[in-house]
Amino acid sequence: AEHGISMTVREEFFSTSAKGVLRGMHFQVPPHAHQKIIYCLSGRVLDVLLDLRMDSLTYGHSVGIELSAINHHVVYLPAGIAHGFLSQEDNSCLVYKTDAVHAPESDFGLRWDSFGFDWPIEKGIISGRDLNHPLFANFSSPF
């Protein structure tokens, strides 16, 4: 609570990706919205965050942060922040810690290329699920 963050970890999972894999933008909507802590166990990723909180001064803004096994950066995401990443090395492994158990019925996403972030790749390896997410402009935020 030193930085005003209070979180009890309820679930932890890992995601390992090859170089060029782009995932996102993912989040859970209420009533199962959750906080996350994310760090890179191996490899290197460009971690991207998009603010979906309507009352936030940074609503609609995005930021990219390099996470790697070397720099040991850790990212905290409050509820209402969408998350995605671009793997910049083979076998990049992210660790996610959340304060709620994954709820498939609340799992949601937005198109990775629909909110103005300048991804440093022309064509990534993107899942069909992520390619079919709705556009940010068509999203009505519940946050």
GROMACS .gro file of C-alpha atoms in nm:
model
  143
    1ALA     CA    1   0.000   0.000   0.000
    2GLU     CA    2   0.308   0.225  -0.005
    3HIS     CA    3   0.205   0.360  -0.347
    4GLY     CA    4  -0.170   0.351  -0.282
    5ILE     CA    5  -0.212   0.008  -0.438
    6SER     CA    6  -0.401  -0.260  -0.249
    7MET     CA    7  -0.436  -0.595  -0.422
    8THR     CA    8  -0.484  -0.955  -0.315
    9VAL     CA    9  -0.365  -1.198  -0.584
   10ARG     CA   10  -0.638  -1.452  -0.670
   11GLU     CA   11  -0.494  -1.596  -0.990
   12GLU     CA   12  -0.160  -1.614  -1.167
   13PHE     CA   13  -0.088  -1.725  -1.521
   14PHE     CA   14   0.189  -1.722  -1.779
   15SER     CA   15   0.195  -1.638  -2.150
   16THR     CA   16   0.491  -1.742  -2.367
   17SER     CA   17   0.523  -1.602  -2.719
   18ALA     CA   18   0.756  -1.619  -3.018
   19LYS     CA   19   0.916  -1.307  -3.163
   20GLY     CA   20   0.661  -1.105  -3.362
   21VAL     CA   21   0.352  -1.229  -3.176
   22LEU     CA   22   0.114  -0.942  -3.101
   23ARG     CA   23  -0.162  -0.995  -2.844
   24GLY     CA   24  -0.436  -0.761  -2.733
   25MET     CA   25  -0.598  -0.551  -2.636
   26HIS     CA   26  -0.750  -0.754  -2.349
   27PHE     CA   27  -0.947  -0.674  -2.033
   28GLN     CA   28  -1.239  -0.798  -1.824
   29VAL     CA   29  -1.555  -0.589  -1.803
   30PRO     CA   30  -1.761  -0.548  -1.484
   31PRO     CA   31  -1.873  -0.725  -1.276
   32HIS     CA   32  -1.546  -0.920  -1.314
   33ALA     CA   33  -1.311  -0.631  -1.395
   34HIS     CA   34  -0.978  -0.680  -1.224
   35GLN     CA   35  -0.643  -0.531  -1.137
   36LYS     CA   36  -0.327  -0.687  -1.282
   37ILE     CA   37   0.042  -0.696  -1.210
   38ILE     CA   38   0.254  -0.794  -1.511
   39TYR     CA   39   0.624  -0.863  -1.554
   40CYS     CA   40   0.851  -1.042  -1.799
   41LEU     CA   41   1.012  -1.365  -1.681
   42SER     CA   42   1.213  -1.429  -1.999
   43GLY     CA   43   1.271  -1.251  -2.328
   44ARG     CA   44   1.151  -0.899  -2.405
   45VAL     CA   45   0.815  -0.742  -2.495
   46LEU     CA   46   0.671  -0.404  -2.575
   47ASP     CA   47   0.384  -0.389  -2.325
   48VAL     CA   48   0.097  -0.160  -2.428
   49LEU     CA   49  -0.172  -0.012  -2.203
   50LEU     CA   50  -0.490   0.170  -2.310
   51ASP     CA   51  -0.700   0.368  -2.061
   52LEU     CA   52  -1.072   0.283  -2.086
   53ARG     CA   53  -1.183   0.470  -1.771
   54MET     CA   54  -1.434   0.735  -1.880
   55ASP     CA   55  -1.364   0.967  -1.584
   56SER     CA   56  -0.987   0.949  -1.628
   57LEU     CA   57  -0.785   1.242  -1.763
   58THR     CA   58  -0.600   0.987  -1.977
   59TYR     CA   59  -0.911   0.815  -2.121
   60GLY     CA   60  -0.827   0.686  -2.470
   61HIS     CA   61  -0.455   0.742  -2.423
   62SER     CA   62  -0.206   0.460  -2.462
   63VAL     CA   63   0.152   0.397  -2.357
   64GLY     CA   64   0.416   0.138  -2.440
   65ILE     CA   65   0.669   0.010  -2.188
   66GLU     CA   66   0.952  -0.234  -2.249
   67LEU     CA   67   0.939  -0.528  -2.011
   68SER     CA   68   1.227  -0.774  -2.010
   69ALA     CA   69   1.400  -1.035  -1.800
   70ILE     CA   70   1.693  -0.792  -1.786
   71ASN     CA   71   1.525  -0.465  -1.684
   72HIS     CA   72   1.290  -0.626  -1.426
   73HIS     CA   73   1.018  -0.362  -1.476
   74VAL     CA   74   0.678  -0.444  -1.328
   75VAL     CA   75   0.352  -0.289  -1.449
   76TYR     CA   76   0.040  -0.240  -1.236
   77LEU     CA   77  -0.293  -0.206  -1.420
   78PRO     CA   78  -0.604  -0.090  -1.234
   79ALA     CA   79  -0.942  -0.210  -1.358
   80GLY     CA   80  -1.035  -0.030  -1.679
   81ILE     CA   81  -0.696  -0.054  -1.849
   82ALA     CA   82  -0.672  -0.270  -2.162
   83HIS     CA   83  -0.351  -0.465  -2.212
   84GLY     CA   84  -0.160  -0.595  -2.510
   85PHE     CA   85   0.198  -0.666  -2.610
   86LEU     CA   86   0.438  -0.733  -2.893
   87SER     CA   87   0.694  -1.006  -2.829
   88GLN     CA   88   1.035  -0.878  -2.937
   89GLU     CA   89   1.227  -1.200  -2.871
   90ASP     CA   90   1.151  -1.571  -2.898
   91ASN     CA   91   1.027  -1.738  -2.580
   92SER     CA   92   0.917  -1.413  -2.419
   93CYS     CA   93   0.721  -1.509  -2.108
   94LEU     CA   94   0.490  -1.268  -1.925
   95VAL     CA   95   0.358  -1.337  -1.576
   96TYR     CA   96   0.012  -1.202  -1.488
   97LYS     CA   97  -0.116  -1.173  -1.133
   98THR     CA   98  -0.481  -1.069  -1.096
   99ASP     CA   99  -0.711  -0.991  -0.806
  100ALA     CA  100  -1.001  -1.187  -0.961
  101VAL     CA  101  -1.034  -1.527  -1.123
  102HIS     CA  102  -1.066  -1.523  -1.502
  103ALA     CA  103  -1.434  -1.500  -1.602
  104PRO     CA  104  -1.480  -1.595  -1.971
  105GLU     CA  105  -1.819  -1.420  -1.984
  106SER     CA  106  -1.649  -1.090  -1.894
  107ASP     CA  107  -1.345  -1.139  -2.116
  108PHE     CA  108  -1.332  -0.865  -2.378
  109GLY     CA  109  -1.094  -0.705  -2.622
  110LEU     CA  110  -1.037  -0.421  -2.866
  111ARG     CA  111  -0.851  -0.423  -3.197
  112TRP     CA  112  -0.480  -0.367  -3.146
  113ASP     CA  113  -0.464  -0.119  -3.438
  114SER     CA  114  -0.774   0.089  -3.359
  115PHE     CA  115  -0.659   0.343  -3.099
  116GLY     CA  116  -0.361   0.523  -3.250
  117PHE     CA  117  -0.067   0.341  -3.093
  118ASP     CA  118   0.237   0.326  -3.321
  119TRP     CA  119   0.333  -0.042  -3.305
  120PRO     CA  120   0.691  -0.096  -3.428
  121ILE     CA  121   0.595  -0.376  -3.666
  122GLU     CA  122   0.425  -0.389  -4.005
  123LYS     CA  123   0.273  -0.735  -3.978
  124GLY     CA  124   0.270  -0.926  -3.652
  125ILE     CA  125   0.158  -1.278  -3.573
  126ILE     CA  126  -0.197  -1.215  -3.450
  127SER     CA  127  -0.461  -1.466  -3.341
  128GLY     CA  128  -0.799  -1.481  -3.514
  129ARG     CA  129  -0.960  -1.382  -3.185
  130ASP     CA  130  -0.751  -1.066  -3.160
  131LEU     CA  131  -0.809  -0.979  -3.528
  132ASN     CA  132  -1.185  -0.991  -3.469
  133HIS     CA  133  -1.206  -0.765  -3.164
  134PRO     CA  134  -1.421  -0.452  -3.213
  135LEU     CA  135  -1.266  -0.114  -3.286
  136PHE     CA  136  -1.198   0.132  -3.004
  137ALA     CA  137  -1.418   0.395  -3.178
  138ASN     CA  138  -1.716   0.156  -3.155
  139PHE     CA  139  -1.660   0.068  -2.789
  140SER     CA  140  -1.889   0.200  -2.516
  141SER     CA  141  -1.678   0.178  -2.201
  142PRO     CA  142  -1.840   0.040  -1.884
  143PHE     CA  143  -1.553   0.179  -1.675
   0.00000   0.00000   0.00000
